[in-house]
Amino acid sequence: ERFEALFRIYDEQTTFQMFKSFRRVRISFGTAEAASRARIELHDTEFNGQPLKLFFAQVQNGGEDVDKAYLAPPQPVKQFLISPPASPPVGWSQSEDATPVINYDLLCAVAKLGPGEKYELHAGTESTPSVVVHVCDSEAEEDDDARPKQKIVQTRRPEGAPSTLN
């Protein structure tokens, strides 16, 4: 009570929180001016043979001030596109897949080509390249003659007994 009376001189609404295991007390004043006066006048004064060490703590603002200090989250517009939704949004319907387009003229022309021949798909101009298809020999014939299969050599295991770490 004597300790609390030291600080109640500066503000009657002062609250105290005792942290006995830390040997600390948190004192909350109603105004910053009262806290400043108490700090200036009581810092390093003796109480029960021990000097008082007074420090300011950071003010914790609540409510609207905290909301203004940070950016607000974006509005949830088309949020279902970010990750798979639990259920589709209202009004969503699955679209039909288009039928594939087959160019029969191109297939016929490629089928008529033999190995080593070429077929020009698109004639080039000054600003665009030409597109030409070269028909190659079958892959099976080339692979057998060109390169033999290499055998993969297994890596030898190191000699000696493995040591264990304790």
Short mmCIF file of C-alpha atoms in Angstrom, two decimals:
data_model
loop_
_atom_site.label_atom_id
_atom_site.label_comp_id
_atom_site.label_asym_id
_atom_site.label_seq_id
_atom_site.Cartn_x
_atom_site.Cartn_y
_atom_site.Cartn_z
CA GLU A 1 0.00 0.00 0.00
CA ARG A 2 2.89 2.36 0.68
CA PHE A 3 4.29 1.51 -2.77
CA GLU A 4 0.99 2.21 -4.51
CA ALA A 5 0.58 5.47 -2.59
CA LEU A 6 3.82 6.76 -4.19
CA PHE A 7 2.21 6.61 -7.63
CA ARG A 8 -1.40 7.46 -6.77
CA ILE A 9 -0.21 11.01 -6.04
CA TYR A 10 0.17 11.51 -9.82
CA ASP A 11 -3.08 9.81 -10.92
CA GLU A 12 -5.93 8.41 -8.82
CA GLN A 13 -6.92 6.00 -11.63
CA THR A 14 -3.52 4.26 -11.61
CA THR A 15 -3.65 0.45 -11.86
CA PHE A 16 -0.96 -1.98 -10.68
CA GLN A 17 -0.05 -5.44 -11.94
CA MET A 18 2.38 -7.31 -9.71
CA PHE A 19 4.78 -9.84 -11.27
CA LYS A 20 6.38 -11.28 -8.12
CA SER A 21 8.43 -13.97 -9.87
CA PHE A 22 10.06 -11.28 -12.05
CA ARG A 23 10.27 -8.78 -9.20
CA ARG A 24 8.51 -6.27 -11.45
CA VAL A 25 5.36 -4.13 -11.32
CA ARG A 26 3.46 -2.75 -14.28
CA ILE A 27 1.86 0.57 -13.46
CA SER A 28 -0.73 1.96 -15.87
CA PHE A 29 -1.57 5.65 -15.66
CA GLY A 30 -4.65 7.31 -17.12
CA THR A 31 -2.65 9.95 -19.03
CA ALA A 32 0.82 10.14 -20.54
CA GLU A 33 1.51 13.35 -18.61
CA ALA A 34 0.94 11.63 -15.25
CA ALA A 35 3.26 8.78 -16.29
CA SER A 36 5.94 11.26 -17.37
CA ARG A 37 5.79 13.21 -14.10
CA ALA A 38 6.00 10.01 -12.04
CA ARG A 39 9.00 8.79 -14.07
CA ILE A 40 10.86 12.09 -13.77
CA GLU A 41 10.29 12.49 -10.03
CA LEU A 42 10.55 8.85 -8.83
CA HIS A 43 13.25 7.32 -11.06
CA ASP A 44 16.27 6.14 -9.01
CA THR A 45 14.62 7.05 -5.67
CA GLU A 46 14.94 4.50 -2.87
CA PHE A 47 12.05 2.37 -1.61
CA ASN A 48 12.72 -0.19 1.18
CA GLY A 49 16.47 0.23 0.63
CA GLN A 50 16.30 -0.52 -3.12
CA PRO A 51 16.46 2.05 -5.95
CA LEU A 52 13.35 2.23 -8.17
CA LYS A 53 13.98 1.80 -11.89
CA LEU A 54 11.11 3.21 -13.93
CA PHE A 55 10.63 2.59 -17.66
CA PHE A 56 7.99 3.54 -20.21
CA ALA A 57 6.16 0.73 -21.99
CA GLN A 58 4.77 0.94 -25.50
CA VAL A 59 1.16 2.09 -25.53
CA GLN A 60 -1.25 -0.58 -26.77
CA ASN A 61 -4.00 0.99 -28.87
CA GLY A 62 -7.19 -0.95 -29.29
CA GLY A 63 -10.17 -0.83 -31.58
CA GLU A 64 -10.13 1.50 -34.58
CA ASP A 65 -6.51 2.67 -34.22
CA VAL A 66 -5.20 -0.87 -34.74
CA ASP A 67 -7.37 -1.33 -37.83
CA LYS A 68 -5.98 1.85 -39.41
CA ALA A 69 -2.37 0.82 -38.75
CA TYR A 70 -2.57 -2.17 -41.15
CA LEU A 71 -3.79 -2.67 -44.70
CA ALA A 72 -7.26 -4.11 -45.05
CA PRO A 73 -7.61 -7.49 -46.80
CA PRO A 74 -8.84 -7.31 -50.40
CA GLN A 75 -12.52 -7.71 -51.18
CA PRO A 76 -13.40 -11.37 -51.89
CA VAL A 77 -14.11 -10.93 -55.60
CA LYS A 78 -13.68 -14.11 -57.69
CA GLN A 79 -12.03 -15.75 -54.73
CA PHE A 80 -13.07 -19.17 -56.04
CA LEU A 81 -10.40 -18.88 -58.77
CA ILE A 82 -7.51 -18.76 -56.29
CA SER A 83 -7.90 -22.39 -55.22
CA PRO A 84 -10.40 -25.13 -55.95
CA PRO A 85 -13.73 -24.13 -54.39
CA ALA A 86 -15.71 -26.32 -52.04
CA SER A 87 -18.68 -25.81 -54.33
CA PRO A 88 -19.09 -23.80 -57.54
CA PRO A 89 -20.38 -20.25 -57.27
CA VAL A 90 -24.02 -19.46 -57.97
CA GLY A 91 -24.79 -19.41 -61.68
CA TRP A 92 -21.70 -21.38 -62.76
CA SER A 93 -22.18 -24.05 -65.41
CA GLN A 94 -19.68 -26.38 -67.00
CA SER A 95 -18.78 -25.59 -70.59
CA GLU A 96 -18.90 -28.20 -73.33
CA ASP A 97 -15.59 -29.32 -74.83
CA ALA A 98 -15.16 -28.39 -78.47
CA THR A 99 -14.83 -31.19 -81.01
CA PRO A 100 -11.29 -31.55 -82.33
CA VAL A 101 -10.54 -30.15 -85.78
CA ILE A 102 -8.85 -32.67 -88.08
CA ASN A 103 -7.16 -31.40 -91.22
CA TYR A 104 -7.65 -34.33 -93.60
CA ASP A 105 -5.74 -32.60 -96.41
CA LEU A 106 -2.65 -32.39 -94.22
CA LEU A 107 -2.97 -36.02 -93.12
CA CYS A 108 -3.35 -37.16 -96.71
CA ALA A 109 -0.31 -35.19 -97.87
CA VAL A 110 1.90 -36.51 -95.03
CA ALA A 111 0.72 -40.08 -95.70
CA LYS A 112 1.78 -39.79 -99.36
CA LEU A 113 5.30 -38.73 -98.46
CA GLY A 114 8.05 -41.29 -98.33
CA PRO A 115 11.27 -41.22 -96.30
CA GLY A 116 13.58 -38.35 -97.26
CA GLU A 117 10.87 -36.27 -98.94
CA LYS A 118 9.65 -32.87 -97.74
CA TYR A 119 6.32 -31.08 -97.74
CA GLU A 120 5.88 -27.30 -97.48
CA LEU A 121 2.97 -26.47 -95.16
CA HIS A 122 3.28 -22.71 -95.29
CA ALA A 123 5.13 -20.69 -97.92
CA GLY A 124 7.44 -18.09 -96.47
CA THR A 125 7.25 -14.36 -97.18
CA GLU A 126 9.66 -11.53 -96.43
CA SER A 127 8.28 -11.18 -92.90
CA THR A 128 7.37 -14.81 -92.08
CA PRO A 129 9.30 -18.08 -92.28
CA SER A 130 8.15 -21.08 -94.25
CA VAL A 131 7.05 -24.26 -92.51
CA VAL A 132 8.40 -27.47 -94.06
CA VAL A 133 7.89 -31.09 -92.92
CA HIS A 134 10.75 -33.54 -93.57
CA VAL A 135 9.79 -37.20 -93.34
CA CYS A 136 12.51 -39.28 -91.66
CA ASP A 137 13.28 -42.99 -91.83
CA SER A 138 11.70 -45.16 -89.19
CA GLU A 139 13.20 -44.80 -85.72
CA ALA A 140 13.49 -48.54 -85.08
CA GLU A 141 15.95 -49.06 -87.95
CA GLU A 142 18.14 -46.10 -86.94
CA ASP A 143 18.31 -46.98 -83.23
CA ASP A 144 19.53 -50.54 -83.78
CA ASP A 145 22.33 -49.58 -86.16
CA ALA A 146 23.41 -46.19 -84.80
CA ARG A 147 24.26 -46.84 -81.17
CA PRO A 148 24.46 -49.99 -79.12
CA LYS A 149 22.97 -50.01 -75.64
CA GLN A 150 25.44 -49.13 -72.91
CA LYS A 151 25.61 -51.27 -69.83
CA ILE A 152 25.32 -49.35 -66.56
CA VAL A 153 28.16 -50.32 -64.26
CA GLN A 154 27.15 -50.62 -60.61
CA THR A 155 29.15 -48.51 -58.16
CA ARG A 156 31.25 -50.56 -55.78
CA ARG A 157 30.46 -50.50 -52.10
CA PRO A 158 33.26 -49.05 -49.93
CA GLU A 159 35.35 -51.65 -48.17
CA GLY A 160 35.49 -51.92 -44.40
CA ALA A 161 32.86 -52.15 -41.71
CA PRO A 162 30.61 -49.11 -41.32
CA SER A 163 31.27 -47.14 -38.16
CA THR A 164 28.37 -46.15 -35.94
CA LEU A 165 28.13 -42.80 -34.25
CA ASN A 166 27.05 -42.57 -30.63
#
